[in-house]
Amino acid sequence: KMIPISEVEEIIKSSIKEVIEDNKFISLDKVFIGKDSEFESIDIVQIIGLIEEKLEYKGYEGYDLLEKTFENDKLTFNDLSILIQEY
């Protein structure tokens, strides 16, 4: 079954809030990975891990987002949500 994009976006937003202390200005248009990203590597890995956990909790299993994410040179959070939905 395909996960609704709105559900993916909520999972991403809640994961960001748990990892990034100053998250008031983070929008889904912000670059997550790539040369324009403002995120530390450890934060990126933690966010991806949390997203995977939340997906599994909701019954969507078998996502290896770390590998899938880094197959791309650049991703915004919007790109990431589409990637997850299509995965």
Short mmCIF file of N, CA and C in Angstrom, two decimals:
data_model
loop_
_atom_site.label_atom_id
_atom_site.label_comp_id
_atom_site.label_asym_id
_atom_site.label_seq_id
_atom_site.Cartn_x
_atom_site.Cartn_y
_atom_site.Cartn_z
N LYS A 1 0.84 -1.20 0.00
CA LYS A 1 0.00 0.00 0.00
C LYS A 1 0.87 1.24 0.00
N MET A 2 0.38 2.27 -0.65
CA MET A 2 1.15 3.51 -0.77
C MET A 2 0.83 4.44 0.39
N ILE A 3 1.86 5.01 0.95
CA ILE A 3 1.70 5.91 2.09
C ILE A 3 1.30 7.30 1.58
N PRO A 4 0.29 7.92 2.17
CA PRO A 4 -0.12 9.27 1.73
C PRO A 4 0.99 10.29 1.98
N ILE A 5 1.18 11.21 1.02
CA ILE A 5 2.24 12.21 1.11
C ILE A 5 2.09 13.06 2.37
N SER A 6 0.86 13.35 2.77
CA SER A 6 0.64 14.18 3.97
C SER A 6 1.17 13.46 5.22
N GLU A 7 1.02 12.14 5.24
CA GLU A 7 1.51 11.35 6.38
C GLU A 7 3.05 11.36 6.39
N VAL A 8 3.65 11.23 5.22
CA VAL A 8 5.11 11.28 5.10
C VAL A 8 5.63 12.63 5.59
N GLU A 9 4.97 13.70 5.17
CA GLU A 9 5.41 15.05 5.56
C GLU A 9 5.31 15.24 7.07
N GLU A 10 4.26 14.72 7.69
CA GLU A 10 4.12 14.83 9.15
C GLU A 10 5.23 14.05 9.87
N ILE A 11 5.56 12.88 9.35
CA ILE A 11 6.64 12.07 9.92
C ILE A 11 7.96 12.83 9.82
N ILE A 12 8.22 13.43 8.66
CA ILE A 12 9.46 14.19 8.46
C ILE A 12 9.51 15.37 9.42
N LYS A 13 8.43 16.13 9.50
CA LYS A 13 8.40 17.31 10.39
C LYS A 13 8.62 16.92 11.85
N SER A 14 7.97 15.86 12.31
CA SER A 14 8.12 15.45 13.71
C SER A 14 9.54 14.94 13.98
N SER A 15 10.14 14.29 12.99
CA SER A 15 11.52 13.80 13.14
C SER A 15 12.50 14.96 13.22
N ILE A 16 12.28 15.99 12.40
CA ILE A 16 13.15 17.18 12.44
C ILE A 16 13.06 17.82 13.82
N LYS A 17 11.83 17.96 14.32
CA LYS A 17 11.63 18.61 15.62
C LYS A 17 12.33 17.87 16.75
N GLU A 18 12.41 16.55 16.65
CA GLU A 18 13.07 15.76 17.70
C GLU A 18 14.60 15.89 17.64
N VAL A 19 15.15 16.17 16.47
CA VAL A 19 16.61 16.19 16.30
C VAL A 19 17.19 17.60 16.32
N ILE A 20 16.53 18.54 15.66
CA ILE A 20 17.05 19.90 15.51
C ILE A 20 16.45 20.80 16.58
N GLU A 21 17.31 21.35 17.40
CA GLU A 21 16.85 22.18 18.52
C GLU A 21 16.12 23.44 18.03
N ASP A 22 16.76 24.18 17.15
CA ASP A 22 16.15 25.42 16.64
C ASP A 22 15.47 25.10 15.31
N ASN A 23 14.25 24.57 15.39
CA ASN A 23 13.59 24.07 14.18
C ASN A 23 12.45 24.97 13.71
N LYS A 24 12.34 26.16 14.25
CA LYS A 24 11.22 27.06 13.91
C LYS A 24 11.22 27.47 12.44
N PHE A 25 12.41 27.55 11.85
CA PHE A 25 12.50 28.07 10.48
C PHE A 25 12.74 26.98 9.44
N ILE A 26 12.52 25.74 9.81
CA ILE A 26 12.76 24.66 8.86
C ILE A 26 11.47 24.37 8.09
N SER A 27 11.54 24.58 6.78
CA SER A 27 10.40 24.26 5.93
C SER A 27 10.76 23.04 5.09
N LEU A 28 9.76 22.47 4.45
CA LEU A 28 10.00 21.30 3.62
C LEU A 28 10.75 21.65 2.33
N ASP A 29 10.90 22.96 2.04
CA ASP A 29 11.67 23.38 0.87
C ASP A 29 13.16 23.45 1.16
N LYS A 30 13.53 23.34 2.43
CA LYS A 30 14.93 23.46 2.84
C LYS A 30 15.74 22.25 2.34
N VAL A 31 16.98 22.52 1.93
CA VAL A 31 17.87 21.45 1.45
C VAL A 31 18.27 20.58 2.63
N PHE A 32 18.03 19.28 2.49
CA PHE A 32 18.33 18.31 3.53
C PHE A 32 19.74 17.76 3.35
N ILE A 33 20.02 17.24 2.15
CA ILE A 33 21.38 16.78 1.85
C ILE A 33 21.85 17.46 0.58
N GLY A 34 23.15 17.63 0.47
CA GLY A 34 23.75 18.28 -0.69
C GLY A 34 24.62 19.44 -0.24
N LYS A 35 25.24 20.09 -1.21
CA LYS A 35 26.22 21.13 -0.86
C LYS A 35 25.59 22.34 -0.20
N ASP A 36 24.30 22.58 -0.40
CA ASP A 36 23.63 23.73 0.22
C ASP A 36 22.98 23.39 1.56
N SER A 37 23.16 22.18 2.03
CA SER A 37 22.55 21.76 3.29
C SER A 37 23.26 22.41 4.47
N GLU A 38 22.47 22.84 5.46
CA GLU A 38 23.02 23.43 6.67
C GLU A 38 23.07 22.42 7.82
N PHE A 39 22.75 21.18 7.53
CA PHE A 39 22.66 20.16 8.58
C PHE A 39 23.97 19.41 8.74
N GLU A 40 24.28 19.08 9.99
CA GLU A 40 25.44 18.26 10.29
C GLU A 40 25.14 16.82 9.87
N SER A 41 26.17 16.08 9.52
CA SER A 41 25.99 14.68 9.11
C SER A 41 25.26 13.87 10.17
N ILE A 42 25.63 14.07 11.42
CA ILE A 42 25.01 13.30 12.52
C ILE A 42 23.51 13.60 12.60
N ASP A 43 23.13 14.85 12.37
CA ASP A 43 21.71 15.22 12.39
C ASP A 43 20.96 14.55 11.24
N ILE A 44 21.58 14.52 10.06
CA ILE A 44 20.97 13.89 8.90
C ILE A 44 20.71 12.42 9.18
N VAL A 45 21.71 11.73 9.71
CA VAL A 45 21.58 10.30 10.01
C VAL A 45 20.50 10.08 11.08
N GLN A 46 20.46 10.93 12.10
CA GLN A 46 19.44 10.80 13.16
C GLN A 46 18.04 11.02 12.61
N ILE A 47 17.87 12.03 11.76
CA ILE A 47 16.56 12.31 11.18
C ILE A 47 16.10 11.12 10.33
N ILE A 48 17.00 10.60 9.50
CA ILE A 48 16.64 9.46 8.65
C ILE A 48 16.27 8.25 9.52
N GLY A 49 17.03 8.01 10.58
CA GLY A 49 16.74 6.90 11.48
C GLY A 49 15.37 7.03 12.13
N LEU A 50 15.05 8.24 12.58
CA LEU A 50 13.75 8.49 13.19
C LEU A 50 12.61 8.30 12.19
N ILE A 51 12.81 8.78 10.98
CA ILE A 51 11.79 8.61 9.93
C ILE A 51 11.53 7.12 9.71
N GLU A 52 12.60 6.33 9.60
CA GLU A 52 12.45 4.87 9.42
C GLU A 52 11.67 4.26 10.58
N GLU A 53 12.02 4.65 11.82
CA GLU A 53 11.32 4.12 13.00
C GLU A 53 9.83 4.46 12.95
N LYS A 54 9.51 5.70 12.63
CA LYS A 54 8.12 6.14 12.60
C LYS A 54 7.33 5.45 11.48
N LEU A 55 8.00 5.21 10.35
CA LEU A 55 7.35 4.48 9.26
C LEU A 55 7.03 3.05 9.70
N GLU A 56 8.00 2.40 10.34
CA GLU A 56 7.79 1.03 10.83
C GLU A 56 6.66 0.98 11.85
N TYR A 57 6.63 1.95 12.75
CA TYR A 57 5.59 2.02 13.78
C TYR A 57 4.20 2.10 13.14
N LYS A 58 4.12 2.78 12.00
CA LYS A 58 2.84 2.93 11.30
C LYS A 58 2.56 1.75 10.35
N GLY A 59 3.46 0.77 10.33
CA GLY A 59 3.23 -0.42 9.53
C GLY A 59 3.88 -0.43 8.16
N TYR A 60 4.69 0.58 7.87
CA TYR A 60 5.40 0.62 6.60
C TYR A 60 6.82 0.14 6.85
N GLU A 61 7.08 -1.12 6.52
CA GLU A 61 8.38 -1.71 6.85
C GLU A 61 9.23 -1.91 5.61
N GLY A 62 10.52 -2.11 5.85
CA GLY A 62 11.44 -2.44 4.78
C GLY A 62 12.08 -1.24 4.10
N TYR A 63 12.01 -0.07 4.74
CA TYR A 63 12.64 1.11 4.16
C TYR A 63 14.09 1.20 4.61
N ASP A 64 15.02 1.24 3.65
CA ASP A 64 16.42 1.53 3.96
C ASP A 64 16.69 2.93 3.41
N LEU A 65 16.27 3.91 4.18
CA LEU A 65 16.32 5.29 3.69
C LEU A 65 17.72 5.85 3.59
N LEU A 66 18.63 5.40 4.44
CA LEU A 66 19.98 5.94 4.41
C LEU A 66 20.60 5.75 3.04
N GLU A 67 20.57 4.52 2.57
CA GLU A 67 21.16 4.21 1.26
C GLU A 67 20.40 4.94 0.15
N LYS A 68 19.08 4.89 0.21
CA LYS A 68 18.23 5.52 -0.81
C LYS A 68 18.45 7.04 -0.85
N THR A 69 18.57 7.65 0.32
CA THR A 69 18.75 9.09 0.40
C THR A 69 20.07 9.51 -0.25
N PHE A 70 21.13 8.79 0.06
CA PHE A 70 22.45 9.19 -0.41
C PHE A 70 22.75 8.74 -1.84
N GLU A 71 21.76 8.14 -2.51
CA GLU A 71 21.89 7.89 -3.94
C GLU A 71 21.70 9.20 -4.70
N ASN A 72 21.25 10.24 -3.99
CA ASN A 72 20.99 11.55 -4.59
C ASN A 72 22.07 12.54 -4.18
N ASP A 73 22.41 13.47 -5.08
CA ASP A 73 23.40 14.50 -4.78
C ASP A 73 22.81 15.60 -3.91
N LYS A 74 21.50 15.83 -4.08
CA LYS A 74 20.83 16.91 -3.35
C LYS A 74 19.37 16.54 -3.16
N LEU A 75 18.86 16.77 -1.96
CA LEU A 75 17.45 16.53 -1.66
C LEU A 75 16.93 17.61 -0.72
N THR A 76 15.76 18.15 -1.02
CA THR A 76 15.05 18.97 -0.04
C THR A 76 14.18 18.02 0.76
N PHE A 77 13.55 18.52 1.81
CA PHE A 77 12.64 17.66 2.56
C PHE A 77 11.44 17.26 1.70
N ASN A 78 11.01 18.15 0.79
CA ASN A 78 9.93 17.80 -0.15
C ASN A 78 10.36 16.65 -1.05
N ASP A 79 11.59 16.73 -1.57
CA ASP A 79 12.13 15.65 -2.41
C ASP A 79 12.16 14.34 -1.63
N LEU A 80 12.57 14.45 -0.36
CA LEU A 80 12.65 13.27 0.49
C LEU A 80 11.27 12.64 0.69
N SER A 81 10.25 13.47 0.89
CA SER A 81 8.90 12.92 1.09
C SER A 81 8.42 12.20 -0.16
N ILE A 82 8.72 12.74 -1.33
CA ILE A 82 8.34 12.08 -2.59
C ILE A 82 9.11 10.77 -2.74
N LEU A 83 10.42 10.80 -2.43
CA LEU A 83 11.25 9.62 -2.51
C LEU A 83 10.68 8.50 -1.62
N ILE A 84 10.28 8.86 -0.40
CA ILE A 84 9.72 7.88 0.53
C ILE A 84 8.40 7.34 0.00
N GLN A 85 7.56 8.22 -0.50
CA GLN A 85 6.25 7.78 -0.99
C GLN A 85 6.41 6.83 -2.18
N GLU A 86 7.34 7.12 -3.05
CA GLU A 86 7.51 6.29 -4.25
C GLU A 86 8.32 5.02 -3.99
N TYR A 87 9.01 4.95 -2.86
CA TYR A 87 9.90 3.85 -2.51
C TYR A 87 9.12 2.59 -2.30
#
